[in-house]
Protein backbone atom coordinates (compact mmCIF):
# COMPACT_ATOMS: atom_id res chain seq x y z
CA UNK A 1 0.00 0.00 0.00
CA UNK A 2 1.06 3.65 -0.50
CA UNK A 3 0.59 6.23 2.23
CA UNK A 4 -0.85 9.63 1.46
CA UNK A 5 0.76 12.73 2.98
CA UNK A 6 -1.66 15.47 3.91
CA UNK A 7 -0.28 18.88 4.86
CA UNK A 8 -2.40 21.02 7.13
CA UNK A 9 -1.61 24.75 7.26
CA UNK A 10 -2.82 26.34 10.47
CA UNK A 11 -3.43 30.06 10.12
CA UNK A 12 -3.62 32.30 13.19
CA UNK A 13 -5.55 35.52 13.65
CA UNK A 14 -3.66 38.75 14.42
CA UNK A 15 -2.62 39.34 18.02
CA UNK A 16 -1.18 42.63 19.32
CA UNK A 17 2.03 42.18 21.29
CA UNK A 18 2.82 45.86 21.93
CA UNK A 19 0.13 48.55 22.04
CA UNK A 20 0.65 52.13 20.76
CA UNK A 21 1.71 54.64 23.43
CA UNK A 22 0.32 58.14 24.11
CA UNK A 23 2.31 61.03 22.65
CA UNK A 24 2.75 64.46 24.27
CA UNK A 25 4.61 66.91 22.04
CA UNK A 26 5.20 70.58 21.30
CA UNK A 27 3.31 72.26 18.49
CA UNK A 28 5.19 71.80 15.20
CA UNK A 29 6.95 68.62 16.32
CA UNK A 30 6.56 65.10 14.95
CA UNK A 31 5.05 62.09 16.72
CA UNK A 32 5.10 58.38 15.88
CA UNK A 33 2.63 55.72 16.95
CA UNK A 34 3.69 52.11 16.55
CA UNK A 35 2.26 48.67 17.19
CA UNK A 36 3.79 45.20 17.17
CA UNK A 37 1.52 42.34 16.09
CA UNK A 38 1.81 38.66 15.29
CA UNK A 39 -0.32 36.41 13.12
CA UNK A 40 -0.42 34.84 9.70
CA UNK A 41 0.92 37.15 7.05
CA UNK A 42 -0.01 39.34 5.37
CA UNK A 43 -1.16 41.66 8.12
CA UNK A 44 -3.11 44.68 6.91
CA UNK A 45 -3.03 47.86 9.03
CA UNK A 46 -5.42 50.80 9.11
CA UNK A 47 -4.94 53.67 11.55
CA UNK A 48 -7.74 55.98 12.61
CA UNK A 49 -8.14 59.20 14.56
CA UNK A 50 -11.26 59.57 16.69
CA UNK A 51 -12.77 56.67 14.73
CA UNK A 52 -12.06 58.16 11.29
CA UNK A 53 -9.54 56.41 9.04
CA UNK A 54 -6.28 58.27 8.43
CA UNK A 55 -5.31 58.33 4.76
CA UNK A 56 -2.19 56.43 3.68
CA UNK A 57 -1.69 54.88 7.12
CA UNK A 58 -1.28 51.19 6.28
CA UNK A 59 1.83 50.11 8.15
CA UNK A 60 2.71 49.18 11.71
CA UNK A 61 3.83 52.79 12.39
CA UNK A 62 2.09 56.11 11.90
CA UNK A 63 4.20 59.29 11.84
CA UNK A 64 2.57 62.71 12.05
CA UNK A 65 4.70 65.73 11.13
CA UNK A 66 4.32 69.43 11.96
CA UNK A 67 1.63 68.72 14.53
CA UNK A 68 -1.13 71.28 15.08
CA UNK A 69 -4.09 71.31 17.43
CA UNK A 70 -6.26 69.96 14.60
CA UNK A 71 -4.32 66.68 14.65
CA UNK A 72 -4.70 65.96 18.36
CA UNK A 73 -7.06 63.20 19.43
CA UNK A 74 -7.23 59.46 20.03
CA UNK A 75 -5.46 57.14 17.60
CA UNK A 76 -5.86 53.39 17.14
CA UNK A 77 -5.12 50.79 14.49
CA UNK A 78 -7.14 47.88 13.10
CA UNK A 79 -5.07 44.86 12.04
CA UNK A 80 -6.59 42.29 9.70
CA UNK A 81 -5.58 39.00 8.08
CA UNK A 82 -7.48 36.09 6.54
CA UNK A 83 -8.37 34.76 10.00
CA UNK A 84 -9.78 37.82 11.65
CA UNK A 85 -9.39 41.36 12.92
CA UNK A 86 -8.04 42.96 16.08
CA UNK A 87 -8.20 46.59 17.20
CA UNK A 88 -5.50 48.22 19.32
CA UNK A 89 -6.03 50.32 22.39
CA UNK A 90 -6.45 54.02 21.75
CA UNK A 91 -3.44 56.27 22.29
CA UNK A 92 -3.86 60.02 22.69
CA UNK A 93 -1.91 62.71 20.88
CA UNK A 94 -1.78 65.99 22.79
CA UNK A 95 0.16 69.25 22.65
CA UNK A 96 1.91 70.71 25.67
CA UNK A 97 2.92 74.35 26.01
CA UNK A 98 6.47 75.27 24.97
CA UNK A 99 8.64 76.43 27.92
CA UNK A 100 10.89 79.49 27.75
CA UNK A 101 14.54 79.97 28.72
CA UNK A 102 17.61 82.12 28.07
CA UNK A 103 21.31 81.22 28.11
CA UNK A 104 24.47 83.31 28.49
CA UNK A 105 28.19 82.69 28.94
CA UNK A 106 30.75 84.79 30.77
CA UNK A 107 31.95 86.14 27.41
CA UNK A 108 31.14 85.80 23.73
CA UNK A 109 34.74 85.10 22.70
CA UNK A 110 37.16 82.53 24.11
CA UNK A 111 40.75 81.77 23.15
CA UNK A 112 41.50 78.22 22.06
CA UNK A 113 44.22 78.04 24.74
CA UNK A 114 41.60 77.88 27.55
CA UNK A 115 41.45 74.36 28.93
CA UNK A 116 38.99 74.87 31.79
CA UNK A 117 35.25 74.44 31.06
CA UNK A 118 33.34 77.67 30.47
CA UNK A 119 29.94 77.32 32.21
CA UNK A 120 26.61 78.54 30.90
CA UNK A 121 24.09 80.56 32.89
CA UNK A 122 20.54 79.46 32.19
CA UNK A 123 17.28 81.02 33.31
CA UNK A 124 13.89 79.44 32.72
CA UNK A 125 13.08 75.88 31.75
CA UNK A 126 15.38 73.13 33.02
CA UNK A 127 16.04 69.66 31.64
CA UNK A 128 16.83 70.67 28.07
CA UNK A 129 19.76 69.69 25.86
CA UNK A 130 22.62 71.81 24.45
CA UNK A 131 24.29 71.55 21.05
CA UNK A 132 26.10 73.80 18.59
CA UNK A 133 25.68 74.73 14.94
CA UNK A 134 27.91 73.95 13.16
CA UNK A 135 29.66 71.00 14.80
CA UNK A 136 33.16 71.53 16.14
CA UNK A 137 32.41 73.09 19.51
CA UNK A 138 33.19 70.88 22.52
CA UNK A 139 29.96 71.33 24.47
CA UNK A 140 28.39 69.17 27.17
CA UNK A 141 24.85 68.36 26.01
CA UNK A 142 23.55 68.22 29.60
CA UNK A 143 25.31 71.12 31.36
CA UNK A 144 26.10 73.40 28.41
CA UNK A 145 29.75 73.77 29.49
CA UNK A 146 32.19 74.38 26.62
CA UNK A 147 35.92 73.65 26.52
CA UNK A 148 37.61 76.08 24.10
CA UNK A 149 40.87 74.09 23.93
CA UNK A 150 39.00 71.06 22.56
CA UNK A 151 37.06 73.12 20.01
CA UNK A 152 37.84 74.14 16.45
CA UNK A 153 38.30 77.93 16.13
CA UNK A 154 35.24 79.52 14.55
CA UNK A 155 31.83 81.08 15.18
CA UNK A 156 29.13 78.89 16.71
CA UNK A 157 25.49 79.21 17.61
CA UNK A 158 24.86 77.40 20.89
CA UNK A 159 21.32 76.01 20.98
CA UNK A 160 19.26 75.04 24.01
CA UNK A 161 16.29 72.78 23.23
CA UNK A 162 13.38 71.77 25.42
CA UNK A 163 12.32 68.12 25.44
CA UNK A 164 8.64 67.15 25.57
CA UNK A 165 7.42 64.12 27.59
CA UNK A 166 7.46 62.08 24.36
CA UNK A 167 10.99 63.13 23.42
CA UNK A 168 10.18 65.87 20.91
CA UNK A 169 12.85 68.62 20.98
CA UNK A 170 12.37 72.30 20.12
CA UNK A 171 14.97 75.08 20.32
CA UNK A 172 13.97 77.72 22.87
CA UNK A 173 17.22 79.70 23.35
CA UNK A 174 20.48 80.37 21.51
CA UNK A 175 23.74 82.28 21.97
CA UNK A 176 26.61 83.06 19.58
CA UNK A 177 30.06 81.99 20.77
CA UNK A 178 33.39 82.59 19.00
CA UNK A 179 36.45 80.43 19.59
CA UNK A 180 39.54 82.47 18.72
CA UNK A 181 42.73 80.84 17.56
CA UNK A 182 45.49 81.52 20.05
CA UNK A 183 48.32 83.54 18.45
CA UNK A 184 51.61 82.06 17.36
CA UNK A 185 54.69 84.29 17.05
CA UNK A 186 57.81 83.88 14.94
CA UNK A 187 60.49 86.52 15.56
CA UNK A 188 62.97 87.21 12.77
CA UNK A 189 65.92 89.61 12.77
CA UNK A 190 68.47 91.27 10.53
CA UNK A 191 71.87 92.58 11.63
CA UNK A 192 73.91 95.50 10.40
CA UNK A 193 77.69 95.43 10.56
CA UNK A 194 79.70 97.35 13.13
CA UNK A 195 77.68 99.68 15.30
CA UNK A 196 74.51 99.53 13.22
CA UNK A 197 70.98 98.79 14.40
CA UNK A 198 69.17 95.49 14.76
CA UNK A 199 65.56 95.11 13.67
CA UNK A 200 63.39 92.37 15.16
CA UNK A 201 60.13 91.50 13.39
CA UNK A 202 57.29 89.60 15.06
CA UNK A 203 55.20 87.62 12.60
CA UNK A 204 51.91 86.86 14.34
CA UNK A 205 49.01 84.70 13.20
CA UNK A 206 46.12 85.19 13.19
CA UNK A 207 45.69 88.91 12.55
CA UNK A 208 44.80 91.51 13.71
CA UNK A 209 47.10 91.54 16.73
CA UNK A 210 48.56 94.00 19.22
CA UNK A 211 52.20 94.00 20.33
CA UNK A 212 54.10 94.61 23.54
CA UNK A 213 57.86 94.04 23.47
CA UNK A 214 59.92 93.48 26.57
CA UNK A 215 61.37 97.01 26.20
CA UNK A 216 57.88 98.51 26.14
CA UNK A 217 57.58 99.01 22.38
CA UNK A 218 54.14 98.40 20.88
CA UNK A 219 55.13 98.39 17.19
PDB file of C-alpha atoms in Angstrom:
ATOM      1  CA  UNK A   1       0.000   0.000   0.000  1.00  0.00           C
ATOM      2  CA  UNK A   2       1.059   3.653  -0.499  1.00  0.00           C
ATOM      3  CA  UNK A   3       0.594   6.234   2.226  1.00  0.00           C
ATOM      4  CA  UNK A   4      -0.852   9.629   1.462  1.00  0.00           C
ATOM      5  CA  UNK A   5       0.761  12.732   2.982  1.00  0.00           C
ATOM      6  CA  UNK A   6      -1.659  15.466   3.907  1.00  0.00           C
ATOM      7  CA  UNK A   7      -0.280  18.875   4.863  1.00  0.00           C
ATOM      8  CA  UNK A   8      -2.400  21.021   7.127  1.00  0.00           C
ATOM      9  CA  UNK A   9      -1.605  24.750   7.259  1.00  0.00           C
ATOM     10  CA  UNK A  10      -2.823  26.340  10.465  1.00  0.00           C
ATOM     11  CA  UNK A  11      -3.435  30.065  10.124  1.00  0.00           C
ATOM     12  CA  UNK A  12      -3.615  32.296  13.187  1.00  0.00           C
ATOM     13  CA  UNK A  13      -5.552  35.519  13.655  1.00  0.00           C
ATOM     14  CA  UNK A  14      -3.661  38.750  14.420  1.00  0.00           C
ATOM     15  CA  UNK A  15      -2.616  39.337  18.017  1.00  0.00           C
ATOM     16  CA  UNK A  16      -1.179  42.629  19.320  1.00  0.00           C
ATOM     17  CA  UNK A  17       2.026  42.182  21.294  1.00  0.00           C
ATOM     18  CA  UNK A  18       2.821  45.858  21.931  1.00  0.00           C
ATOM     19  CA  UNK A  19       0.129  48.546  22.039  1.00  0.00           C
ATOM     20  CA  UNK A  20       0.652  52.132  20.765  1.00  0.00           C
ATOM     21  CA  UNK A  21       1.712  54.641  23.428  1.00  0.00           C
ATOM     22  CA  UNK A  22       0.323  58.142  24.114  1.00  0.00           C
ATOM     23  CA  UNK A  23       2.314  61.026  22.651  1.00  0.00           C
ATOM     24  CA  UNK A  24       2.746  64.460  24.266  1.00  0.00           C
ATOM     25  CA  UNK A  25       4.613  66.908  22.036  1.00  0.00           C
ATOM     26  CA  UNK A  26       5.198  70.577  21.298  1.00  0.00           C
ATOM     27  CA  UNK A  27       3.314  72.259  18.486  1.00  0.00           C
ATOM     28  CA  UNK A  28       5.186  71.796  15.198  1.00  0.00           C
ATOM     29  CA  UNK A  29       6.951  68.621  16.324  1.00  0.00           C
ATOM     30  CA  UNK A  30       6.562  65.100  14.954  1.00  0.00           C
ATOM     31  CA  UNK A  31       5.051  62.087  16.715  1.00  0.00           C
ATOM     32  CA  UNK A  32       5.104  58.378  15.877  1.00  0.00           C
ATOM     33  CA  UNK A  33       2.627  55.725  16.952  1.00  0.00           C
ATOM     34  CA  UNK A  34       3.695  52.109  16.555  1.00  0.00           C
ATOM     35  CA  UNK A  35       2.262  48.666  17.186  1.00  0.00           C
ATOM     36  CA  UNK A  36       3.792  45.196  17.171  1.00  0.00           C
ATOM     37  CA  UNK A  37       1.520  42.339  16.087  1.00  0.00           C
ATOM     38  CA  UNK A  38       1.810  38.656  15.292  1.00  0.00           C
ATOM     39  CA  UNK A  39      -0.319  36.405  13.121  1.00  0.00           C
ATOM     40  CA  UNK A  40      -0.417  34.840   9.701  1.00  0.00           C
ATOM     41  CA  UNK A  41       0.921  37.152   7.055  1.00  0.00           C
ATOM     42  CA  UNK A  42      -0.013  39.337   5.369  1.00  0.00           C
ATOM     43  CA  UNK A  43      -1.165  41.655   8.117  1.00  0.00           C
ATOM     44  CA  UNK A  44      -3.114  44.684   6.912  1.00  0.00           C
ATOM     45  CA  UNK A  45      -3.035  47.863   9.033  1.00  0.00           C
ATOM     46  CA  UNK A  46      -5.416  50.800   9.109  1.00  0.00           C
ATOM     47  CA  UNK A  47      -4.937  53.674  11.553  1.00  0.00           C
ATOM     48  CA  UNK A  48      -7.743  55.980  12.610  1.00  0.00           C
ATOM     49  CA  UNK A  49      -8.138  59.202  14.558  1.00  0.00           C
ATOM     50  CA  UNK A  50     -11.256  59.571  16.695  1.00  0.00           C
ATOM     51  CA  UNK A  51     -12.771  56.674  14.734  1.00  0.00           C
ATOM     52  CA  UNK A  52     -12.058  58.164  11.288  1.00  0.00           C
ATOM     53  CA  UNK A  53      -9.539  56.413   9.044  1.00  0.00           C
ATOM     54  CA  UNK A  54      -6.275  58.266   8.434  1.00  0.00           C
ATOM     55  CA  UNK A  55      -5.314  58.334   4.759  1.00  0.00           C
ATOM     56  CA  UNK A  56      -2.194  56.431   3.679  1.00  0.00           C
ATOM     57  CA  UNK A  57      -1.686  54.881   7.123  1.00  0.00           C
ATOM     58  CA  UNK A  58      -1.284  51.188   6.284  1.00  0.00           C
ATOM     59  CA  UNK A  59       1.829  50.110   8.147  1.00  0.00           C
ATOM     60  CA  UNK A  60       2.712  49.180  11.710  1.00  0.00           C
ATOM     61  CA  UNK A  61       3.828  52.788  12.386  1.00  0.00           C
ATOM     62  CA  UNK A  62       2.090  56.110  11.905  1.00  0.00           C
ATOM     63  CA  UNK A  63       4.198  59.286  11.837  1.00  0.00           C
ATOM     64  CA  UNK A  64       2.566  62.711  12.049  1.00  0.00           C
ATOM     65  CA  UNK A  65       4.696  65.730  11.133  1.00  0.00           C
ATOM     66  CA  UNK A  66       4.317  69.432  11.961  1.00  0.00           C
ATOM     67  CA  UNK A  67       1.627  68.722  14.526  1.00  0.00           C
ATOM     68  CA  UNK A  68      -1.126  71.279  15.078  1.00  0.00           C
ATOM     69  CA  UNK A  69      -4.095  71.311  17.427  1.00  0.00           C
ATOM     70  CA  UNK A  70      -6.260  69.956  14.597  1.00  0.00           C
ATOM     71  CA  UNK A  71      -4.317  66.685  14.653  1.00  0.00           C
ATOM     72  CA  UNK A  72      -4.698  65.962  18.360  1.00  0.00           C
ATOM     73  CA  UNK A  73      -7.060  63.200  19.435  1.00  0.00           C
ATOM     74  CA  UNK A  74      -7.227  59.464  20.025  1.00  0.00           C
ATOM     75  CA  UNK A  75      -5.458  57.144  17.600  1.00  0.00           C
ATOM     76  CA  UNK A  76      -5.859  53.395  17.144  1.00  0.00           C
ATOM     77  CA  UNK A  77      -5.116  50.790  14.491  1.00  0.00           C
ATOM     78  CA  UNK A  78      -7.135  47.880  13.101  1.00  0.00           C
ATOM     79  CA  UNK A  79      -5.072  44.859  12.039  1.00  0.00           C
ATOM     80  CA  UNK A  80      -6.589  42.292   9.697  1.00  0.00           C
ATOM     81  CA  UNK A  81      -5.577  39.004   8.080  1.00  0.00           C
ATOM     82  CA  UNK A  82      -7.480  36.093   6.540  1.00  0.00           C
ATOM     83  CA  UNK A  83      -8.369  34.757   9.998  1.00  0.00           C
ATOM     84  CA  UNK A  84      -9.780  37.823  11.648  1.00  0.00           C
ATOM     85  CA  UNK A  85      -9.389  41.356  12.924  1.00  0.00           C
ATOM     86  CA  UNK A  86      -8.038  42.963  16.077  1.00  0.00           C
ATOM     87  CA  UNK A  87      -8.195  46.588  17.201  1.00  0.00           C
ATOM     88  CA  UNK A  88      -5.504  48.221  19.316  1.00  0.00           C
ATOM     89  CA  UNK A  89      -6.026  50.318  22.392  1.00  0.00           C
ATOM     90  CA  UNK A  90      -6.450  54.021  21.755  1.00  0.00           C
ATOM     91  CA  UNK A  91      -3.436  56.271  22.293  1.00  0.00           C
ATOM     92  CA  UNK A  92      -3.863  60.016  22.692  1.00  0.00           C
ATOM     93  CA  UNK A  93      -1.913  62.708  20.882  1.00  0.00           C
ATOM     94  CA  UNK A  94      -1.784  65.992  22.793  1.00  0.00           C
ATOM     95  CA  UNK A  95       0.156  69.252  22.654  1.00  0.00           C
ATOM     96  CA  UNK A  96       1.911  70.712  25.672  1.00  0.00           C
ATOM     97  CA  UNK A  97       2.923  74.353  26.009  1.00  0.00           C
ATOM     98  CA  UNK A  98       6.474  75.266  24.973  1.00  0.00           C
ATOM     99  CA  UNK A  99       8.644  76.431  27.920  1.00  0.00           C
ATOM    100  CA  UNK A 100      10.895  79.488  27.754  1.00  0.00           C
ATOM    101  CA  UNK A 101      14.536  79.972  28.723  1.00  0.00           C
ATOM    102  CA  UNK A 102      17.606  82.116  28.069  1.00  0.00           C
ATOM    103  CA  UNK A 103      21.311  81.216  28.106  1.00  0.00           C
ATOM    104  CA  UNK A 104      24.470  83.312  28.491  1.00  0.00           C
ATOM    105  CA  UNK A 105      28.187  82.692  28.936  1.00  0.00           C
ATOM    106  CA  UNK A 106      30.751  84.793  30.768  1.00  0.00           C
ATOM    107  CA  UNK A 107      31.951  86.142  27.409  1.00  0.00           C
ATOM    108  CA  UNK A 108      31.135  85.805  23.733  1.00  0.00           C
ATOM    109  CA  UNK A 109      34.743  85.100  22.701  1.00  0.00           C
ATOM    110  CA  UNK A 110      37.159  82.533  24.108  1.00  0.00           C
ATOM    111  CA  UNK A 111      40.749  81.766  23.152  1.00  0.00           C
ATOM    112  CA  UNK A 112      41.502  78.224  22.060  1.00  0.00           C
ATOM    113  CA  UNK A 113      44.217  78.045  24.742  1.00  0.00           C
ATOM    114  CA  UNK A 114      41.601  77.878  27.551  1.00  0.00           C
ATOM    115  CA  UNK A 115      41.452  74.356  28.933  1.00  0.00           C
ATOM    116  CA  UNK A 116      38.986  74.866  31.789  1.00  0.00           C
ATOM    117  CA  UNK A 117      35.254  74.444  31.060  1.00  0.00           C
ATOM    118  CA  UNK A 118      33.342  77.667  30.470  1.00  0.00           C
ATOM    119  CA  UNK A 119      29.938  77.318  32.212  1.00  0.00           C
ATOM    120  CA  UNK A 120      26.615  78.543  30.898  1.00  0.00           C
ATOM    121  CA  UNK A 121      24.095  80.561  32.893  1.00  0.00           C
ATOM    122  CA  UNK A 122      20.543  79.461  32.194  1.00  0.00           C
ATOM    123  CA  UNK A 123      17.281  81.023  33.308  1.00  0.00           C
ATOM    124  CA  UNK A 124      13.894  79.443  32.722  1.00  0.00           C
ATOM    125  CA  UNK A 125      13.084  75.875  31.751  1.00  0.00           C
ATOM    126  CA  UNK A 126      15.380  73.129  33.016  1.00  0.00           C
ATOM    127  CA  UNK A 127      16.036  69.658  31.642  1.00  0.00           C
ATOM    128  CA  UNK A 128      16.832  70.673  28.070  1.00  0.00           C
ATOM    129  CA  UNK A 129      19.762  69.695  25.860  1.00  0.00           C
ATOM    130  CA  UNK A 130      22.615  71.810  24.450  1.00  0.00           C
ATOM    131  CA  UNK A 131      24.288  71.554  21.052  1.00  0.00           C
ATOM    132  CA  UNK A 132      26.096  73.795  18.586  1.00  0.00           C
ATOM    133  CA  UNK A 133      25.678  74.727  14.939  1.00  0.00           C
ATOM    134  CA  UNK A 134      27.913  73.954  13.159  1.00  0.00           C
ATOM    135  CA  UNK A 135      29.656  71.003  14.796  1.00  0.00           C
ATOM    136  CA  UNK A 136      33.164  71.530  16.143  1.00  0.00           C
ATOM    137  CA  UNK A 137      32.406  73.091  19.515  1.00  0.00           C
ATOM    138  CA  UNK A 138      33.194  70.881  22.524  1.00  0.00           C
ATOM    139  CA  UNK A 139      29.963  71.326  24.473  1.00  0.00           C
ATOM    140  CA  UNK A 140      28.390  69.175  27.169  1.00  0.00           C
ATOM    141  CA  UNK A 141      24.850  68.361  26.015  1.00  0.00           C
ATOM    142  CA  UNK A 142      23.554  68.223  29.604  1.00  0.00           C
ATOM    143  CA  UNK A 143      25.309  71.115  31.365  1.00  0.00           C
ATOM    144  CA  UNK A 144      26.098  73.396  28.407  1.00  0.00           C
ATOM    145  CA  UNK A 145      29.753  73.774  29.486  1.00  0.00           C
ATOM    146  CA  UNK A 146      32.188  74.383  26.617  1.00  0.00           C
ATOM    147  CA  UNK A 147      35.922  73.654  26.522  1.00  0.00           C
ATOM    148  CA  UNK A 148      37.615  76.079  24.098  1.00  0.00           C
ATOM    149  CA  UNK A 149      40.873  74.094  23.933  1.00  0.00           C
ATOM    150  CA  UNK A 150      39.000  71.063  22.557  1.00  0.00           C
ATOM    151  CA  UNK A 151      37.065  73.121  20.013  1.00  0.00           C
ATOM    152  CA  UNK A 152      37.843  74.144  16.453  1.00  0.00           C
ATOM    153  CA  UNK A 153      38.296  77.934  16.133  1.00  0.00           C
ATOM    154  CA  UNK A 154      35.238  79.517  14.553  1.00  0.00           C
ATOM    155  CA  UNK A 155      31.829  81.082  15.179  1.00  0.00           C
ATOM    156  CA  UNK A 156      29.132  78.890  16.713  1.00  0.00           C
ATOM    157  CA  UNK A 157      25.487  79.206  17.610  1.00  0.00           C
ATOM    158  CA  UNK A 158      24.863  77.395  20.890  1.00  0.00           C
ATOM    159  CA  UNK A 159      21.316  76.012  20.977  1.00  0.00           C
ATOM    160  CA  UNK A 160      19.258  75.037  24.012  1.00  0.00           C
ATOM    161  CA  UNK A 161      16.292  72.775  23.225  1.00  0.00           C
ATOM    162  CA  UNK A 162      13.380  71.773  25.421  1.00  0.00           C
ATOM    163  CA  UNK A 163      12.324  68.116  25.438  1.00  0.00           C
ATOM    164  CA  UNK A 164       8.641  67.150  25.573  1.00  0.00           C
ATOM    165  CA  UNK A 165       7.425  64.120  27.587  1.00  0.00           C
ATOM    166  CA  UNK A 166       7.458  62.077  24.355  1.00  0.00           C
ATOM    167  CA  UNK A 167      10.989  63.131  23.418  1.00  0.00           C
ATOM    168  CA  UNK A 168      10.181  65.874  20.911  1.00  0.00           C
ATOM    169  CA  UNK A 169      12.849  68.625  20.977  1.00  0.00           C
ATOM    170  CA  UNK A 170      12.369  72.300  20.123  1.00  0.00           C
ATOM    171  CA  UNK A 171      14.968  75.082  20.321  1.00  0.00           C
ATOM    172  CA  UNK A 172      13.968  77.721  22.866  1.00  0.00           C
ATOM    173  CA  UNK A 173      17.221  79.697  23.352  1.00  0.00           C
ATOM    174  CA  UNK A 174      20.484  80.370  21.512  1.00  0.00           C
ATOM    175  CA  UNK A 175      23.740  82.278  21.966  1.00  0.00           C
ATOM    176  CA  UNK A 176      26.613  83.059  19.576  1.00  0.00           C
ATOM    177  CA  UNK A 177      30.062  81.987  20.767  1.00  0.00           C
ATOM    178  CA  UNK A 178      33.386  82.587  19.005  1.00  0.00           C
ATOM    179  CA  UNK A 179      36.450  80.430  19.591  1.00  0.00           C
ATOM    180  CA  UNK A 180      39.545  82.466  18.720  1.00  0.00           C
ATOM    181  CA  UNK A 181      42.733  80.837  17.562  1.00  0.00           C
ATOM    182  CA  UNK A 182      45.494  81.515  20.049  1.00  0.00           C
ATOM    183  CA  UNK A 183      48.319  83.538  18.448  1.00  0.00           C
ATOM    184  CA  UNK A 184      51.611  82.063  17.358  1.00  0.00           C
ATOM    185  CA  UNK A 185      54.689  84.292  17.051  1.00  0.00           C
ATOM    186  CA  UNK A 186      57.808  83.884  14.940  1.00  0.00           C
ATOM    187  CA  UNK A 187      60.487  86.517  15.559  1.00  0.00           C
ATOM    188  CA  UNK A 188      62.975  87.206  12.770  1.00  0.00           C
ATOM    189  CA  UNK A 189      65.922  89.606  12.775  1.00  0.00           C
ATOM    190  CA  UNK A 190      68.467  91.275  10.532  1.00  0.00           C
ATOM    191  CA  UNK A 191      71.874  92.585  11.628  1.00  0.00           C
ATOM    192  CA  UNK A 192      73.913  95.500  10.400  1.00  0.00           C
ATOM    193  CA  UNK A 193      77.688  95.435  10.560  1.00  0.00           C
ATOM    194  CA  UNK A 194      79.702  97.354  13.134  1.00  0.00           C
ATOM    195  CA  UNK A 195      77.682  99.676  15.299  1.00  0.00           C
ATOM    196  CA  UNK A 196      74.506  99.528  13.224  1.00  0.00           C
ATOM    197  CA  UNK A 197      70.978  98.794  14.405  1.00  0.00           C
ATOM    198  CA  UNK A 198      69.172  95.493  14.764  1.00  0.00           C
ATOM    199  CA  UNK A 199      65.555  95.110  13.671  1.00  0.00           C
ATOM    200  CA  UNK A 200      63.390  92.365  15.164  1.00  0.00           C
ATOM    201  CA  UNK A 201      60.135  91.504  13.386  1.00  0.00           C
ATOM    202  CA  UNK A 202      57.288  89.605  15.062  1.00  0.00           C
ATOM    203  CA  UNK A 203      55.203  87.618  12.598  1.00  0.00           C
ATOM    204  CA  UNK A 204      51.911  86.858  14.344  1.00  0.00           C
ATOM    205  CA  UNK A 205      49.015  84.699  13.204  1.00  0.00           C
ATOM    206  CA  UNK A 206      46.120  85.188  13.186  1.00  0.00           C
ATOM    207  CA  UNK A 207      45.693  88.909  12.553  1.00  0.00           C
ATOM    208  CA  UNK A 208      44.804  91.512  13.706  1.00  0.00           C
ATOM    209  CA  UNK A 209      47.100  91.540  16.735  1.00  0.00           C
ATOM    210  CA  UNK A 210      48.563  94.005  19.223  1.00  0.00           C
ATOM    211  CA  UNK A 211      52.204  93.997  20.328  1.00  0.00           C
ATOM    212  CA  UNK A 212      54.100  94.612  23.543  1.00  0.00           C
ATOM    213  CA  UNK A 213      57.856  94.036  23.470  1.00  0.00           C
ATOM    214  CA  UNK A 214      59.925  93.475  26.571  1.00  0.00           C
ATOM    215  CA  UNK A 215      61.369  97.014  26.204  1.00  0.00           C
ATOM    216  CA  UNK A 216      57.884  98.512  26.140  1.00  0.00           C
ATOM    217  CA  UNK A 217      57.584  99.009  22.382  1.00  0.00           C
ATOM    218  CA  UNK A 218      54.143  98.397  20.884  1.00  0.00           C
ATOM    219  CA  UNK A 219      55.130  98.394  17.189  1.00  0.00           C
TER     220      UNK A 219
END
